mmCIF file of C-alpha atoms in Angstrom:
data_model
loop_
_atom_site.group_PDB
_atom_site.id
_atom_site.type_symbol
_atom_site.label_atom_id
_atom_site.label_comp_id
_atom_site.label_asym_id
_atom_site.label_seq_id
_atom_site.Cartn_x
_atom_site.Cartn_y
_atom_site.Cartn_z
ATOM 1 C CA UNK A 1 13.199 -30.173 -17.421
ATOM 2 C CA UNK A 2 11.070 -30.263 -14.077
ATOM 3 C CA UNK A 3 8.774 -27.605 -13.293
ATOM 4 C CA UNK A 4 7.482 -26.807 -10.149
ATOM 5 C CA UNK A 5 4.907 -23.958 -8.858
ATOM 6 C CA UNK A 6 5.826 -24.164 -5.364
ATOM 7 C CA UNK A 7 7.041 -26.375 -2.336
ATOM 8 C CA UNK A 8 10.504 -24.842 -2.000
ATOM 9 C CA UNK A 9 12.250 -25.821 1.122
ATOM 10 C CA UNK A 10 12.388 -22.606 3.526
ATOM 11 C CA UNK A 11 9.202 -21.016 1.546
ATOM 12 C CA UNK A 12 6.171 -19.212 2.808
ATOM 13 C CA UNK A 13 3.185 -17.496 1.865
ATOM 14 C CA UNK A 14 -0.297 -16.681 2.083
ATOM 15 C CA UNK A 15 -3.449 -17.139 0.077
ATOM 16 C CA UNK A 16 -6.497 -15.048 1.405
ATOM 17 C CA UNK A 17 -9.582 -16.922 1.253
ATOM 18 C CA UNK A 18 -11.928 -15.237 -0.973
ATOM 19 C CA UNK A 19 -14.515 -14.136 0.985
ATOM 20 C CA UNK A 20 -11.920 -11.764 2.527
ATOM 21 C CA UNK A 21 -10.727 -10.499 -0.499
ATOM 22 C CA UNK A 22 -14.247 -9.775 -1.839
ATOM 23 C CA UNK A 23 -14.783 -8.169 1.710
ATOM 24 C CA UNK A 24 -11.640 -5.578 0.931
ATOM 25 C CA UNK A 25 -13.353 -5.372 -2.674
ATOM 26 C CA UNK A 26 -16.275 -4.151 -1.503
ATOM 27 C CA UNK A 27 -15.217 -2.198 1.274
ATOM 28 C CA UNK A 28 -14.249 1.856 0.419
ATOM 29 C CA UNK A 29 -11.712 2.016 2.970
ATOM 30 C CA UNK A 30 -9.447 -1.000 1.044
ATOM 31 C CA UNK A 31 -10.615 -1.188 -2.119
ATOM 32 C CA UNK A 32 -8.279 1.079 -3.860
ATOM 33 C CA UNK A 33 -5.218 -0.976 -3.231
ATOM 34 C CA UNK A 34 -5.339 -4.716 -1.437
ATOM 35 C CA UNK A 35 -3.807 -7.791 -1.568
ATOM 36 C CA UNK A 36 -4.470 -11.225 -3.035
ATOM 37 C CA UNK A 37 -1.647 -13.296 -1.790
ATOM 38 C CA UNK A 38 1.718 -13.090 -1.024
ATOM 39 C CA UNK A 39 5.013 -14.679 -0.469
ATOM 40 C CA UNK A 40 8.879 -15.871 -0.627
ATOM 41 C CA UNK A 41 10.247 -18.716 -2.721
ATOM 42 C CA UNK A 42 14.169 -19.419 -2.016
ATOM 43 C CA UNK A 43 16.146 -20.798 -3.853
ATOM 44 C CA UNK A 44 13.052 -21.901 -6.321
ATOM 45 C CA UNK A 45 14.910 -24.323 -8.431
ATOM 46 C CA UNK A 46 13.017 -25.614 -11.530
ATOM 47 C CA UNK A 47 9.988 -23.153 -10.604
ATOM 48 C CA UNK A 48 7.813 -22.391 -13.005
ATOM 49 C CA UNK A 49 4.305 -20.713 -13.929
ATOM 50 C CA UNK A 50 2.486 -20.480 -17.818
ATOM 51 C CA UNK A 51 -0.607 -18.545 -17.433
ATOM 52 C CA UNK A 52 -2.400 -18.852 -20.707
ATOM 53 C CA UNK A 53 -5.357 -16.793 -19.434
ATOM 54 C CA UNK A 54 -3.372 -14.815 -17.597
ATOM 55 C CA UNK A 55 -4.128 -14.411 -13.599
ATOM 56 C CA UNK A 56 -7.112 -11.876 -12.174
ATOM 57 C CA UNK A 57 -4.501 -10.488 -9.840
ATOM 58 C CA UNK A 58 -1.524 -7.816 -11.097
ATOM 59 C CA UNK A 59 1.866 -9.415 -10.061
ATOM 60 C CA UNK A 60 4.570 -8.491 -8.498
ATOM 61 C CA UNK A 61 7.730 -10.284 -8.856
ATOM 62 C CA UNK A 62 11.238 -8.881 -6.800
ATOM 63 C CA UNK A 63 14.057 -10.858 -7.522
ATOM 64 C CA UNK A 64 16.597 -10.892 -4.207
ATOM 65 C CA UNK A 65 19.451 -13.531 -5.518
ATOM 66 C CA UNK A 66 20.018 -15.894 -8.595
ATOM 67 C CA UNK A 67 17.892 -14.815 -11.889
ATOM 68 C CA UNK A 68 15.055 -16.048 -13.484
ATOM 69 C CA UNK A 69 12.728 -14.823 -16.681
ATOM 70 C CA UNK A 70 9.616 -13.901 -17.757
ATOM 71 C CA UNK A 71 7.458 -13.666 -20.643
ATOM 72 C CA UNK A 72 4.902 -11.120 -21.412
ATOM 73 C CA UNK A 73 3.136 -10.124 -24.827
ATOM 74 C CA UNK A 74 5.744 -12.638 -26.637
ATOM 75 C CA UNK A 75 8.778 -10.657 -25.310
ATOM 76 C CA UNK A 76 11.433 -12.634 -23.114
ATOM 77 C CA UNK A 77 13.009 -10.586 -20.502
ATOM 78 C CA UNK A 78 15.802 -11.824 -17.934
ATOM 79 C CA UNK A 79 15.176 -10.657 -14.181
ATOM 80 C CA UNK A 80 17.893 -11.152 -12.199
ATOM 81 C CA UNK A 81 19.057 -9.812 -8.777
ATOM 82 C CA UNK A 82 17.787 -6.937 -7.241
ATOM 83 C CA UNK A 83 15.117 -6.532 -10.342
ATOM 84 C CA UNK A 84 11.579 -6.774 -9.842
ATOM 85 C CA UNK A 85 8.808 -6.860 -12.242
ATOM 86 C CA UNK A 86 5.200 -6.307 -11.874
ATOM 87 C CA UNK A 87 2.475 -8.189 -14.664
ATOM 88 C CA UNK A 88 -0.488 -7.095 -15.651
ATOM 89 C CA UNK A 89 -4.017 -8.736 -14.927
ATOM 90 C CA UNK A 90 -5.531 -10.572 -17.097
ATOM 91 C CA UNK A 91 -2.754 -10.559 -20.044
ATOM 92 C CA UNK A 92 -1.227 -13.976 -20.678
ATOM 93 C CA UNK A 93 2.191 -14.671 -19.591
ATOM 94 C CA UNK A 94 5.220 -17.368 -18.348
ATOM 95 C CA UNK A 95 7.880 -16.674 -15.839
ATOM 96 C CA UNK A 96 10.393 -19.346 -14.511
ATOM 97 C CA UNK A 97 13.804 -19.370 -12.202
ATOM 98 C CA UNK A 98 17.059 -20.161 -14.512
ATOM 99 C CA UNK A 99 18.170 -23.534 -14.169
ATOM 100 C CA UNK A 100 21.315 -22.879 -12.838
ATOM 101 C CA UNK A 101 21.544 -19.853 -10.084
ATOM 102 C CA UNK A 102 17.656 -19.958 -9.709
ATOM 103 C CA UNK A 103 16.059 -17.130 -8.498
ATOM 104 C CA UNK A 104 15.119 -16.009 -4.632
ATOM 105 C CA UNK A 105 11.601 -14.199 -4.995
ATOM 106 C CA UNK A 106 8.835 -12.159 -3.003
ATOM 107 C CA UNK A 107 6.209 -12.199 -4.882
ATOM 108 C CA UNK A 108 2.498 -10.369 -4.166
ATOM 109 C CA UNK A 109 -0.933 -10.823 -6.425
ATOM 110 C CA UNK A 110 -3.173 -7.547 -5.666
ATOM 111 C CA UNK A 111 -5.929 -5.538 -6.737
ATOM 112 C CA UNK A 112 -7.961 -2.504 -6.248
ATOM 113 C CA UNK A 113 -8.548 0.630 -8.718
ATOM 114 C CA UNK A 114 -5.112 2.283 -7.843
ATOM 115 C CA UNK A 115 -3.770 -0.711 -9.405
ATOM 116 C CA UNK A 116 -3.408 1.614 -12.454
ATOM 117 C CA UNK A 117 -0.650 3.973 -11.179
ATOM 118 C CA UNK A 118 1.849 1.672 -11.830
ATOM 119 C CA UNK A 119 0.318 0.871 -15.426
ATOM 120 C CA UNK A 120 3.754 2.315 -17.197
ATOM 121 C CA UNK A 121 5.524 0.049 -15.406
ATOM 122 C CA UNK A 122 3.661 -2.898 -16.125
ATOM 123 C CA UNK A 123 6.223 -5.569 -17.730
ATOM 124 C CA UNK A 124 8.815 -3.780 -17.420
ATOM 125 C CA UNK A 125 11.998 -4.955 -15.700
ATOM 126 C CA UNK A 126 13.622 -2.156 -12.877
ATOM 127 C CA UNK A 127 16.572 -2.341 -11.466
ATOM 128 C CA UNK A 128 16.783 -1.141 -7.335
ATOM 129 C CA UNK A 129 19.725 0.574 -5.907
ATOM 130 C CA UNK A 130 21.715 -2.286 -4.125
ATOM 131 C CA UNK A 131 24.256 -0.208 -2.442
ATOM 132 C CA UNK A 132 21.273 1.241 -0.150
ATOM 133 C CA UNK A 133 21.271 -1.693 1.552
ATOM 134 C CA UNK A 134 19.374 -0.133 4.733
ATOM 135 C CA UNK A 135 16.473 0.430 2.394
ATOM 136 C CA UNK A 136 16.612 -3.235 0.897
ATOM 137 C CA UNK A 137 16.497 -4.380 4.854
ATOM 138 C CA UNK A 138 13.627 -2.482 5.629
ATOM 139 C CA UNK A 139 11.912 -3.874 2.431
ATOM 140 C CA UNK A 140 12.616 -7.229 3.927
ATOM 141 C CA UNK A 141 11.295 -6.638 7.112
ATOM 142 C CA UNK A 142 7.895 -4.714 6.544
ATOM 143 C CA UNK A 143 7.286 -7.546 3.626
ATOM 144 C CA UNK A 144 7.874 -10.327 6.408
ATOM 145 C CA UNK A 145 5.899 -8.036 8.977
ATOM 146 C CA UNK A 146 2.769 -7.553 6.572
ATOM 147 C CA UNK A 147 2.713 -11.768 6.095
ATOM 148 C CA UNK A 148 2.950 -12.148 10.149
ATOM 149 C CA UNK A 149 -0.035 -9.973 10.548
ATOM 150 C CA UNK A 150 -2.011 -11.594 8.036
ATOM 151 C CA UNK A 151 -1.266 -15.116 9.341
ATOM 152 C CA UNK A 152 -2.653 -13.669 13.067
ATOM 153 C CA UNK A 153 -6.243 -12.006 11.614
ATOM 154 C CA UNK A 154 -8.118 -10.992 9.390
ATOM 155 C CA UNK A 155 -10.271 -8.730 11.329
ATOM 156 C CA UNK A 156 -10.512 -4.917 9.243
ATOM 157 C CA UNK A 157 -7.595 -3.123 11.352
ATOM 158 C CA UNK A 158 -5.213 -6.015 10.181
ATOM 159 C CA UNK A 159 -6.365 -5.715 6.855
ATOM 160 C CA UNK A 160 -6.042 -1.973 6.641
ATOM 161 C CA UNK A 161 -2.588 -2.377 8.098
ATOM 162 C CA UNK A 162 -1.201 -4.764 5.697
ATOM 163 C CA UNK A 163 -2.841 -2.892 2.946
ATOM 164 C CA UNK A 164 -1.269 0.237 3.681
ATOM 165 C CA UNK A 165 2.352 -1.856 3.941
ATOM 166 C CA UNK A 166 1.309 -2.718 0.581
ATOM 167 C CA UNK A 167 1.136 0.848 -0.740
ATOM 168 C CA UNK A 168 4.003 2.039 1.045
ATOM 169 C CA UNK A 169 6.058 -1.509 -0.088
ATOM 170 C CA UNK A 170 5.382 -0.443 -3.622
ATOM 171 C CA UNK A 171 6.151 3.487 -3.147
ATOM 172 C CA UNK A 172 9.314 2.215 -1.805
ATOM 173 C CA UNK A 173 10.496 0.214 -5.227
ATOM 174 C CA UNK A 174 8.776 2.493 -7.826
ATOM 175 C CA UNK A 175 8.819 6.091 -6.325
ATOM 176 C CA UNK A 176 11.713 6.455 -3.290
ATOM 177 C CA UNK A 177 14.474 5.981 -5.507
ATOM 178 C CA UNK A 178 13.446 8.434 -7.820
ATOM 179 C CA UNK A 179 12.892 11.208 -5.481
ATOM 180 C CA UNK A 180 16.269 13.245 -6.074
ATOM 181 C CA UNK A 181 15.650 13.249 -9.886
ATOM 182 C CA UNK A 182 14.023 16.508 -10.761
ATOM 183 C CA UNK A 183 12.910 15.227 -14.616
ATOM 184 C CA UNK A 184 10.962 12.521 -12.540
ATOM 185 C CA UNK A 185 9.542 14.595 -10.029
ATOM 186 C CA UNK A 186 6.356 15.765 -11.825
ATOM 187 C CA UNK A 187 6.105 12.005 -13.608
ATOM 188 C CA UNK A 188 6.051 10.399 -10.376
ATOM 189 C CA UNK A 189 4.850 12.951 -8.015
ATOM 190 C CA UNK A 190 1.458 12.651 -8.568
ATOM 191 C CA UNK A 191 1.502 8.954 -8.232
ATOM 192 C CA UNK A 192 3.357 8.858 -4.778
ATOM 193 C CA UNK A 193 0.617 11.314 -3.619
ATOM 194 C CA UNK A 194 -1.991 9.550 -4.416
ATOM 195 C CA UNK A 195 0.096 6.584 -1.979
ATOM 196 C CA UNK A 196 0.540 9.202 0.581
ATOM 197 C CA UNK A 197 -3.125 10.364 0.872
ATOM 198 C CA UNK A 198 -3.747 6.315 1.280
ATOM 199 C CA UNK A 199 -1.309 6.026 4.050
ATOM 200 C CA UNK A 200 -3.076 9.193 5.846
ATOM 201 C CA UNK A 201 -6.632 7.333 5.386
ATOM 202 C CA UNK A 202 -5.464 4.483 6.738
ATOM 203 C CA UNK A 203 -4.037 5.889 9.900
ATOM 204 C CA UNK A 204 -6.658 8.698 10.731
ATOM 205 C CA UNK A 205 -6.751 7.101 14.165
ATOM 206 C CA UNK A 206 -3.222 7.811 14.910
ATOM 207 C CA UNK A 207 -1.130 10.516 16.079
ATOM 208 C CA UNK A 208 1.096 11.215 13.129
ATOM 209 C CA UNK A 209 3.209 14.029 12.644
ATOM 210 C CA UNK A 210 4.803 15.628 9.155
ATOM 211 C CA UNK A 211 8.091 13.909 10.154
ATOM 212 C CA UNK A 212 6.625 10.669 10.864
ATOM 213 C CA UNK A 213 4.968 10.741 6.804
ATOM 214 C CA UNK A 214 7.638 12.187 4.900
ATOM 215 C CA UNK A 215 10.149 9.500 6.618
ATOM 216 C CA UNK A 216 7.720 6.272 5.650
ATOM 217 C CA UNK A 217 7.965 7.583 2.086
ATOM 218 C CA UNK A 218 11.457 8.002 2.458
ATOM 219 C CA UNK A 219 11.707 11.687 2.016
ATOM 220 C CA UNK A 220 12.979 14.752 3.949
ATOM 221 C CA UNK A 221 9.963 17.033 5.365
ATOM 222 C CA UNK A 222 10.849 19.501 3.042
ATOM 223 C CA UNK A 223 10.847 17.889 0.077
ATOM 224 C CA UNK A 224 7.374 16.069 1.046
ATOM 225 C CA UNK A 225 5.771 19.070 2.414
ATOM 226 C CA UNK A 226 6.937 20.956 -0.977
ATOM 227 C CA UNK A 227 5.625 17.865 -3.238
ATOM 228 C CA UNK A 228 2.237 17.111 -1.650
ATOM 229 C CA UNK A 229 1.661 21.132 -1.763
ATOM 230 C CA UNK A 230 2.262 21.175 -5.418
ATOM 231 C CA UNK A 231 0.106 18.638 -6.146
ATOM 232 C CA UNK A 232 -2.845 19.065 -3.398
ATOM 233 C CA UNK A 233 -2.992 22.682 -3.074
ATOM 234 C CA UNK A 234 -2.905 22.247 0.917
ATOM 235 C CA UNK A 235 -0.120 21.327 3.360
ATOM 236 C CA UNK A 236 0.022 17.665 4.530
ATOM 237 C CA UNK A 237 -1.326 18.063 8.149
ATOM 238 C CA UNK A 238 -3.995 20.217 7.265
ATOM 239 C CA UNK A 239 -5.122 18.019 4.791
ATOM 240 C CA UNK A 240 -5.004 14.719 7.331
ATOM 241 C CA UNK A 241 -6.821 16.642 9.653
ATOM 242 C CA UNK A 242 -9.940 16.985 7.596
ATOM 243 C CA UNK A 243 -9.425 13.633 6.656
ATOM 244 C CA UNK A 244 -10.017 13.388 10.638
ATOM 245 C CA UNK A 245 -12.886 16.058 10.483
ATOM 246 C CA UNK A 246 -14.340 14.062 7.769
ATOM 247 C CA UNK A 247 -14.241 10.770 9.208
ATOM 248 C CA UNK A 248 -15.514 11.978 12.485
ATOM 249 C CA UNK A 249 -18.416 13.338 10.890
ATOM 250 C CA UNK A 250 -19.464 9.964 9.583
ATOM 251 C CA UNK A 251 -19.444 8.794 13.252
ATOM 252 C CA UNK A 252 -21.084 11.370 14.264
ATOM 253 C CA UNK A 253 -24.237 10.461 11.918
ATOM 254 C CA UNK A 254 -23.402 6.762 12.080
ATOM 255 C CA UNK A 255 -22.755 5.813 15.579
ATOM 256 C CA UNK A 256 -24.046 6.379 19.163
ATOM 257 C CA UNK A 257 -19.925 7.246 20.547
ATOM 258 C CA UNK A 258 -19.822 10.112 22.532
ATOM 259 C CA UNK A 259 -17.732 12.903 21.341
ATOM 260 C CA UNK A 260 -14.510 12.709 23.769
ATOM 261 C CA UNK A 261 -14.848 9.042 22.129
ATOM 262 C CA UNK A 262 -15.104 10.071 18.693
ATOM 263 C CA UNK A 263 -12.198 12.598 18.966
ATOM 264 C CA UNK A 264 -10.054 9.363 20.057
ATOM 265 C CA UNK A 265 -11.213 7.659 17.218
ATOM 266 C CA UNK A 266 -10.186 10.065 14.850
ATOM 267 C CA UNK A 267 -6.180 10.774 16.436
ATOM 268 C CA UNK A 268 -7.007 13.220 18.641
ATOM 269 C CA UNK A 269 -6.814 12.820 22.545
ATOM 270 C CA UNK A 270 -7.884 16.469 23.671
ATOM 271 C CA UNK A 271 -11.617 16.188 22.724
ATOM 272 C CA UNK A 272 -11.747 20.014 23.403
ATOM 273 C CA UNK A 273 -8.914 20.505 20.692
ATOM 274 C CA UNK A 274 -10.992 18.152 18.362
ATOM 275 C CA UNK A 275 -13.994 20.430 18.684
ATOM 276 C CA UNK A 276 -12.847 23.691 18.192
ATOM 277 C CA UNK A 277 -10.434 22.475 14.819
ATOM 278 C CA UNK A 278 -14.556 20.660 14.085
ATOM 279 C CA UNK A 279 -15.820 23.829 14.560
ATOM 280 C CA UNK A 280 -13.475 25.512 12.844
ATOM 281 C CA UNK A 281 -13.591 23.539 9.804
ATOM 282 C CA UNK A 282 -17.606 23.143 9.475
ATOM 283 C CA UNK A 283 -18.792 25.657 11.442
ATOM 284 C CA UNK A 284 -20.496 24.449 13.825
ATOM 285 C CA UNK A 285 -19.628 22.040 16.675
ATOM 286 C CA UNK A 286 -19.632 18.186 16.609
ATOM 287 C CA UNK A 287 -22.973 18.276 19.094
ATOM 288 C CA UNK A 288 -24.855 20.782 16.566
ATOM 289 C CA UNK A 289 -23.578 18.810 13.285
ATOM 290 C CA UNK A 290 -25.088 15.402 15.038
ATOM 291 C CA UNK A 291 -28.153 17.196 15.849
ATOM 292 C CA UNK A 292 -28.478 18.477 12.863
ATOM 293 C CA UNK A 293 -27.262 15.825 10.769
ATOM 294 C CA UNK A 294 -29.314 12.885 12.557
ATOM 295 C CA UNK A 295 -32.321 12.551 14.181
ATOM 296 C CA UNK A 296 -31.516 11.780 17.583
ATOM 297 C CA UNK A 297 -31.022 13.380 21.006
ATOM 298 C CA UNK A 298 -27.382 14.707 20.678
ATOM 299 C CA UNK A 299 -24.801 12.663 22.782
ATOM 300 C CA UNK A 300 -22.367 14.398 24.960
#
């Protein structure tokens, strides 16, 4: 039978050249979870991939039509539509569309330390709700949006962006669905945390509000607000906002900005609102901590 890795008619996808993936590797605002590559294979008649060494990258494979396979640890499992699978780094392993009905695929290689939250999941194959087709669209869309972003730059805000798309892409398949089951709630809760205090450090220059959160993890602001307190100890805004605090402080040392520039930065367009929640929170105001903190003439 033929086997082919790629060149499907309608396909696409992206390969980051290395030095940028080192560069997210390397840098502590990406390096818990970033990508590798990405893409969409149609249709993918005859494809196939044997991996004796397995690949450096975990993968994830989400089945949208047709059916395919794949092999890990010498166990055959079928993955068929509206199934997705994610395999381990470095383990050896096959996959391949079925001959007849071949499969439609996204597919994403990525890295990064968080990588491990979805280790209980690793090899197995999950079905998705199909009847919520509104959430299968949006999976679509922010998939397709992440690839367009990465096809215009590279620069660090379009990494950060599709890197957070990434987080909240694979909150949406392992975690969302699961949110009205309370024997998962404590199994998964921690896990989708750790995805939300991601998303928060990787928008600390916008305005978000509770609402705005709970609703890109797919929950009511109830439920969020009651989840992130159990596990954090400290309501969602109040812990973004010393995410803020804390990043503002590094400017403060780091940079010559002004503070009404900082306080932009960092969300906030009031700077005198900035520096009295500053204040509040260290105890003394931005101008003090940079004198303080750096030896320089304080900038105002």
């Amino acid at each position: 039978m033929m086997q082919i890795k790629h060149g499907f008619q309608g396909q696409w996808s992206i390969i980051l050249p290395y030095f940028i993936v080192d560069r997210m590797g390397k840098n502590p605002m990406m390096n818990d979870l970033y990508f590798h590559s990405l893409g969409y294979f149609p249709n993918a008649k005859y494809h196939y991939i044997n991996r004796p060494e397995g690949c450096p990258e975990n993968i994830l494979i989400y089945c949208t039509k047709g059916g395919g396979w794949i092999e890990l640890d010498g166990k055959m499992q079928a993955v068929g539509e509206n199934q997705f699978v994610i395999l381990p780094a470095n383990k050896a392993h096959r996959y391949g569309a079925n001959e007849l009905n071949s499969w439609s695929i996204y597919w994403i290689h990525f890295k990064g330390y968080k990588s491990e939250l979805f280790s209980k999941v690793y090899g197995q194959v999950i079905s998705l709700d199909s009847e919520n087709t509104l959430r299968i669209d949006e999976r679509f869309k922010l998939f397709e949006d992440i690839y367009n972003v990465l096809l215009d730059s590279y620069d660090d805000s379009a990494l950060q962006y599709a890197n957070s798309g990434l987080a909240y892409f694979l909150a949406s398949i392992l975690y969302v669905k699961r949110s009205g089951d309370p024997k998962t709630e404590n199994k998964y809760g921690t896990s989708l945390i750790h995805l939300a205090t991601h998303y928060m450090n990787q928008n600390i220059g916008n305005k978000l509000k509770l609402s705005d959160i709970a609703r890109h993890f797919g929950y009511s602001v109830s439920y969020f607000y009651r989840l992130f307190y159990r596990n954090m100890g400290i309501a969602p805004m109040e812990y973004f906002n010393q995410l803020k605090v804390q990043r503002s402080c590094y400017y403060l040392i780091n940079s010559t900005m002004k503070v009404n520039q900082i306080s932009i930065m960092v969300g906030f367009d009031d700077p005198y609102y900035y520096s009295r929640l500053f204040k509040k929170m260290m105890g003394v105001s931005p101008v003090r901590y940079r004198a303080v903190n750096k030896q320089a003439t304080p900038l105002i």
